[in-house]
mmCIF file of C-alpha atoms in Angstrom:
data_model
loop_
_atom_site.group_PDB
_atom_site.id
_atom_site.type_symbol
_atom_site.label_atom_id
_atom_site.label_comp_id
_atom_site.label_asym_id
_atom_site.label_seq_id
_atom_site.Cartn_x
_atom_site.Cartn_y
_atom_site.Cartn_z
ATOM 1 C CA UNK R 1 19.331 21.851 9.904
ATOM 2 C CA UNK R 2 15.809 20.433 10.137
ATOM 3 C CA UNK R 3 16.046 16.880 11.685
ATOM 4 C CA UNK R 4 13.086 15.540 10.567
ATOM 5 C CA UNK R 5 11.732 17.317 7.490
ATOM 6 C CA UNK R 6 8.719 16.587 5.340
ATOM 7 C CA UNK R 7 7.158 18.080 2.168
ATOM 8 C CA UNK R 8 4.733 19.490 1.378
ATOM 9 C CA UNK R 9 3.505 21.136 4.585
ATOM 10 C CA UNK R 10 0.116 21.848 3.396
ATOM 11 C CA UNK R 11 -1.460 19.899 0.619
ATOM 12 C CA UNK R 12 -5.413 20.457 -0.869
ATOM 13 C CA UNK R 13 -6.606 17.764 -3.156
ATOM 14 C CA UNK R 14 -9.632 16.848 -4.517
ATOM 15 C CA UNK R 15 -11.131 13.108 -4.155
ATOM 16 C CA UNK R 16 -10.095 10.921 -5.878
ATOM 17 C CA UNK R 17 -6.380 12.151 -6.991
ATOM 18 C CA UNK R 18 -3.194 10.362 -6.305
ATOM 19 C CA UNK R 19 -0.813 12.461 -4.086
ATOM 20 C CA UNK R 20 2.685 11.663 -1.784
ATOM 21 C CA UNK R 21 4.294 13.192 0.880
ATOM 22 C CA UNK R 22 8.206 12.741 1.189
ATOM 23 C CA UNK R 23 9.824 12.658 4.503
ATOM 24 C CA UNK R 24 13.739 13.118 4.922
ATOM 25 C CA UNK R 25 15.779 12.507 8.463
ATOM 26 C CA UNK R 26 19.510 13.829 8.906
ATOM 27 C CA UNK R 27 20.104 12.414 12.288
ATOM 28 C CA UNK R 28 21.570 9.330 10.921
ATOM 29 C CA UNK R 29 18.568 7.094 12.542
ATOM 30 C CA UNK R 30 17.814 3.516 11.472
ATOM 31 C CA UNK R 31 14.181 3.831 11.863
ATOM 32 C CA UNK R 32 11.264 5.757 10.643
ATOM 33 C CA UNK R 33 7.660 5.996 10.765
ATOM 34 C CA UNK R 34 4.231 7.264 9.784
ATOM 35 C CA UNK R 35 1.619 8.436 11.593
ATOM 36 C CA UNK R 36 -1.891 9.854 11.190
ATOM 37 C CA UNK R 37 -3.480 12.530 13.501
ATOM 38 C CA UNK R 38 -7.427 13.077 13.176
ATOM 39 C CA UNK R 39 -9.352 15.921 14.014
ATOM 40 C CA UNK R 40 -9.571 14.473 17.590
ATOM 41 C CA UNK R 41 -6.019 14.974 17.914
ATOM 42 C CA UNK R 42 -5.284 10.945 18.312
ATOM 43 C CA UNK R 43 -1.920 9.914 17.251
ATOM 44 C CA UNK R 44 -1.937 6.748 15.164
ATOM 45 C CA UNK R 45 0.613 5.060 13.615
ATOM 46 C CA UNK R 46 0.431 3.561 10.184
ATOM 47 C CA UNK R 47 3.962 2.283 9.060
ATOM 48 C CA UNK R 48 7.169 1.612 10.647
ATOM 49 C CA UNK R 49 10.381 1.013 8.899
ATOM 50 C CA UNK R 50 14.105 -0.185 9.999
ATOM 51 C CA UNK R 51 16.898 0.010 8.036
ATOM 52 C CA UNK R 52 14.460 0.198 4.683
ATOM 53 C CA UNK R 53 12.622 -3.043 5.800
ATOM 54 C CA UNK R 54 8.859 -2.668 6.779
ATOM 55 C CA UNK R 55 8.688 -3.541 10.884
ATOM 56 C CA UNK R 56 5.001 -2.285 11.531
ATOM 57 C CA UNK R 57 2.329 -2.301 9.325
ATOM 58 C CA UNK R 58 -1.419 -1.460 10.908
ATOM 59 C CA UNK R 59 -4.374 -1.680 9.176
ATOM 60 C CA UNK R 60 -4.458 0.692 6.520
ATOM 61 C CA UNK R 61 -6.269 0.718 3.390
ATOM 62 C CA UNK R 62 -4.093 -0.583 0.166
ATOM 63 C CA UNK R 63 -4.189 3.345 -1.271
ATOM 64 C CA UNK R 64 -1.472 3.985 1.189
ATOM 65 C CA UNK R 65 1.719 2.403 0.881
ATOM 66 C CA UNK R 66 5.125 3.303 1.783
ATOM 67 C CA UNK R 67 8.299 3.614 -0.037
ATOM 68 C CA UNK R 68 11.561 3.812 1.586
ATOM 69 C CA UNK R 69 14.495 4.186 -1.136
ATOM 70 C CA UNK R 70 17.356 4.732 1.929
ATOM 71 C CA UNK R 71 17.683 4.783 5.500
ATOM 72 C CA UNK R 72 17.087 8.474 5.682
ATOM 73 C CA UNK R 73 13.988 8.662 3.409
ATOM 74 C CA UNK R 74 10.466 7.484 3.949
ATOM 75 C CA UNK R 75 7.776 8.514 1.718
ATOM 76 C CA UNK R 76 4.122 7.828 1.469
ATOM 77 C CA UNK R 77 2.197 7.563 -1.437
ATOM 78 C CA UNK R 78 -1.794 8.018 -1.432
ATOM 79 C CA UNK R 79 -4.055 6.439 -4.366
ATOM 80 C CA UNK R 80 -7.621 7.571 -5.055
ATOM 81 C CA UNK R 81 -7.691 9.870 -2.357
ATOM 82 C CA UNK R 82 -11.301 10.260 -0.316
ATOM 83 C CA UNK R 83 -12.755 12.619 1.989
ATOM 84 C CA UNK R 84 -11.516 10.579 5.291
ATOM 85 C CA UNK R 85 -8.085 10.672 4.263
ATOM 86 C CA UNK R 86 -7.675 14.302 5.313
ATOM 87 C CA UNK R 87 -5.686 14.595 8.352
ATOM 88 C CA UNK R 88 -2.369 15.845 9.862
ATOM 89 C CA UNK R 89 0.283 13.315 8.689
ATOM 90 C CA UNK R 90 3.598 13.106 10.669
ATOM 91 C CA UNK R 91 6.868 11.513 9.574
ATOM 92 C CA UNK R 92 9.370 10.455 12.254
ATOM 93 C CA UNK R 93 12.349 8.987 13.006
ATOM 94 C CA UNK R 94 14.081 7.105 15.775
ATOM 95 C CA UNK R 95 17.755 5.668 16.207
ATOM 96 C CA UNK R 96 16.019 1.940 16.613
ATOM 97 C CA UNK R 97 12.834 0.957 17.041
ATOM 98 C CA UNK R 98 13.046 1.252 20.980
ATOM 99 C CA UNK R 99 14.424 4.677 20.951
ATOM 100 C CA UNK R 100 12.775 7.938 21.438
ATOM 101 C CA UNK R 101 10.661 8.866 18.526
ATOM 102 C CA UNK R 102 11.688 12.417 16.511
ATOM 103 C CA UNK R 103 8.939 14.154 14.887
ATOM 104 C CA UNK R 104 8.391 16.232 11.609
ATOM 105 C CA UNK R 105 6.511 19.344 11.316
ATOM 106 C CA UNK R 106 3.177 17.518 9.875
ATOM 107 C CA UNK R 107 1.936 17.474 6.432
ATOM 108 C CA UNK R 108 -1.804 18.992 6.812
ATOM 109 C CA UNK R 109 -3.751 17.378 3.689
ATOM 110 C CA UNK R 110 -7.376 18.392 3.016
ATOM 111 C CA UNK R 111 -8.979 15.994 0.611
ATOM 112 C CA UNK R 112 -12.030 18.419 -1.163
ATOM 113 C CA UNK P 1 -5.857 0.374 18.585
ATOM 114 C CA UNK P 2 -4.947 0.222 21.904
ATOM 115 C CA UNK P 3 -5.133 3.764 23.698
ATOM 116 C CA UNK P 4 -3.595 4.984 26.982
ATOM 117 C CA UNK P 5 -6.279 6.410 29.152
ATOM 118 C CA UNK P 6 -5.023 10.428 30.054
ATOM 119 C CA UNK P 7 -6.383 12.693 31.921
ATOM 120 C CA UNK P 8 -7.879 15.165 31.974
ATOM 121 C CA UNK P 9 -8.543 15.706 28.579
ATOM 122 C CA UNK P 10 -8.371 19.260 28.798
ATOM 123 C CA UNK P 11 -7.790 22.025 31.488
ATOM 124 C CA UNK P 12 -8.017 25.943 31.019
ATOM 125 C CA UNK P 13 -5.911 27.418 33.701
ATOM 126 C CA UNK P 14 -5.071 30.884 35.081
ATOM 127 C CA UNK P 15 -0.914 31.619 34.639
ATOM 128 C CA UNK P 16 1.301 31.021 37.612
ATOM 129 C CA UNK P 17 -0.989 27.793 38.680
ATOM 130 C CA UNK P 18 0.580 24.398 38.488
ATOM 131 C CA UNK P 19 -0.480 21.367 36.605
ATOM 132 C CA UNK P 20 -1.117 17.921 36.928
ATOM 133 C CA UNK P 21 -1.721 15.239 34.515
ATOM 134 C CA UNK P 22 -1.705 11.696 34.324
ATOM 135 C CA UNK P 23 -2.014 8.565 31.756
ATOM 136 C CA UNK P 24 -2.971 5.081 32.899
ATOM 137 C CA UNK P 25 -2.658 1.535 31.693
ATOM 138 C CA UNK P 26 -4.212 -2.369 32.005
ATOM 139 C CA UNK P 27 -0.838 -3.507 31.187
ATOM 140 C CA UNK P 28 2.904 -2.402 32.064
ATOM 141 C CA UNK P 29 5.324 -0.549 30.111
ATOM 142 C CA UNK P 30 9.025 -0.375 30.247
ATOM 143 C CA UNK P 31 9.239 2.926 29.011
ATOM 144 C CA UNK P 32 6.581 6.092 29.668
ATOM 145 C CA UNK P 33 7.281 9.006 27.454
ATOM 146 C CA UNK P 34 5.730 12.413 27.674
ATOM 147 C CA UNK P 35 5.558 14.651 24.571
ATOM 148 C CA UNK P 36 4.305 18.372 23.586
ATOM 149 C CA UNK P 37 2.240 19.545 20.676
ATOM 150 C CA UNK P 38 2.286 23.155 20.354
ATOM 151 C CA UNK P 39 -0.161 24.525 17.421
ATOM 152 C CA UNK P 40 0.837 23.701 13.641
ATOM 153 C CA UNK P 41 4.062 21.798 15.083
ATOM 154 C CA UNK P 42 4.481 18.095 15.483
ATOM 155 C CA UNK P 43 5.106 16.277 19.009
ATOM 156 C CA UNK P 44 8.318 17.138 20.772
ATOM 157 C CA UNK P 45 9.978 14.975 23.734
ATOM 158 C CA UNK P 46 9.842 16.530 26.635
ATOM 159 C CA UNK P 47 10.578 13.720 29.549
ATOM 160 C CA UNK P 48 11.911 9.681 29.045
ATOM 161 C CA UNK P 49 11.067 7.853 31.904
ATOM 162 C CA UNK P 50 13.039 4.184 32.052
ATOM 163 C CA UNK P 51 12.707 2.882 35.494
ATOM 164 C CA UNK P 52 9.983 1.729 37.901
ATOM 165 C CA UNK P 53 9.446 4.650 40.257
ATOM 166 C CA UNK P 54 11.643 7.103 38.801
ATOM 167 C CA UNK P 55 10.883 10.847 39.102
ATOM 168 C CA UNK P 56 12.964 13.393 36.438
ATOM 169 C CA UNK P 57 12.547 16.669 36.241
ATOM 170 C CA UNK P 58 13.046 19.189 32.875
ATOM 171 C CA UNK P 59 13.011 22.558 34.178
ATOM 172 C CA UNK P 60 9.345 23.368 35.524
ATOM 173 C CA UNK P 61 8.156 19.985 34.462
ATOM 174 C CA UNK P 62 8.428 16.959 36.480
ATOM 175 C CA UNK P 63 7.400 13.315 35.451
ATOM 176 C CA UNK P 64 7.170 10.077 37.586
ATOM 177 C CA UNK P 65 6.995 6.282 36.143
ATOM 178 C CA UNK P 66 4.821 4.642 38.665
ATOM 179 C CA UNK P 67 6.078 1.527 40.895
ATOM 180 C CA UNK P 68 3.498 -0.686 39.186
ATOM 181 C CA UNK P 69 4.767 0.453 36.064
ATOM 182 C CA UNK P 70 1.071 1.163 34.838
ATOM 183 C CA UNK P 71 0.916 4.940 34.887
ATOM 184 C CA UNK P 72 3.094 7.957 34.928
ATOM 185 C CA UNK P 73 2.064 11.521 35.363
ATOM 186 C CA UNK P 74 3.369 14.916 34.294
ATOM 187 C CA UNK P 75 3.414 18.173 36.456
ATOM 188 C CA UNK P 76 4.314 21.410 35.352
ATOM 189 C CA UNK P 77 4.819 24.281 38.205
ATOM 190 C CA UNK P 78 4.567 27.738 37.824
ATOM 191 C CA UNK P 79 2.316 27.839 33.993
ATOM 192 C CA UNK P 80 3.373 30.442 31.695
ATOM 193 C CA UNK P 81 1.521 31.207 28.277
ATOM 194 C CA UNK P 82 4.012 28.955 26.080
ATOM 195 C CA UNK P 83 2.948 25.881 28.141
ATOM 196 C CA UNK P 84 -0.247 25.789 25.939
ATOM 197 C CA UNK P 85 -0.425 23.006 23.792
ATOM 198 C CA UNK P 86 -1.554 19.348 23.522
ATOM 199 C CA UNK P 87 0.738 16.857 25.883
ATOM 200 C CA UNK P 88 0.963 13.155 25.210
ATOM 201 C CA UNK P 89 1.869 10.236 27.353
ATOM 202 C CA UNK P 90 2.973 7.314 25.421
ATOM 203 C CA UNK P 91 4.158 4.035 26.860
ATOM 204 C CA UNK P 92 6.543 1.215 25.233
ATOM 205 C CA UNK P 93 7.279 -2.381 25.969
ATOM 206 C CA UNK P 94 10.063 -4.474 25.355
ATOM 207 C CA UNK P 95 10.246 -6.797 22.647
ATOM 208 C CA UNK P 96 10.313 -6.897 18.365
ATOM 209 C CA UNK P 97 8.308 -5.455 15.511
ATOM 210 C CA UNK P 98 4.788 -4.737 16.876
ATOM 211 C CA UNK P 99 5.601 -5.360 20.246
ATOM 212 C CA UNK P 100 7.632 -2.314 20.522
ATOM 213 C CA UNK P 101 5.412 0.325 19.087
ATOM 214 C CA UNK P 102 4.610 3.435 21.372
ATOM 215 C CA UNK P 103 1.041 3.235 22.718
ATOM 216 C CA UNK P 104 -0.309 6.703 22.661
ATOM 217 C CA UNK P 105 -2.866 8.492 25.482
ATOM 218 C CA UNK P 106 -5.283 10.955 23.773
ATOM 219 C CA UNK P 107 -3.708 13.952 25.126
ATOM 220 C CA UNK P 108 -4.651 16.648 27.064
ATOM 221 C CA UNK P 109 -5.155 20.013 25.668
ATOM 222 C CA UNK P 110 -3.964 22.559 28.110
ATOM 223 C CA UNK P 111 -4.693 26.462 27.637
ATOM 224 C CA UNK P 112 -3.062 29.430 29.925
ATOM 225 C CA UNK P 113 -4.694 32.462 30.689
ATOM 226 C CA UNK P 114 -2.160 35.496 30.736
#
């Protein structure tokens, strides 16, 4: 009964490939997020959706495209993967944009 | 992007010792949050603070929202090996859209020697 679940947990892929990470939350929350955690462990927000509408879009390359088919899902698609995209990507959700954020377990992406 | 000043960056202590870490900002926040991230997992909320001066405990953890609203500290008493992890502070302001996003500290990495 995981609250925020994301797949895959581990992903190793070659440069130039396109890959997707899926996220689902069963908390009934309206807001979902994607965070990137680099090798120095800094947590950086990438995107936030509220009721399927994009509300936060940080300076992220166009190769990253989020998609929210419904409130419970926020997927992240990455085109033309680069070495620097290697990181841990966390999906998260909150009741609304001002509320406590609950994180998924992370997706470890390694680009070789 | 904006970050909070969190210190210390890392610490390694003996089991049973008390630990203190803090977070400071040049601007005020309406909410302070403390998260813990264990190896291979996502961050988990430990304590949320909503009012200046508020002191809140969660078991052996105690956190305070600074009076100036520009800082917060987290104390862990009588540390145990399972306290190992990275502790993150995060601050949030009122407002809409980007103004409500969490601003994160860089984390304090804690090691506990049994």
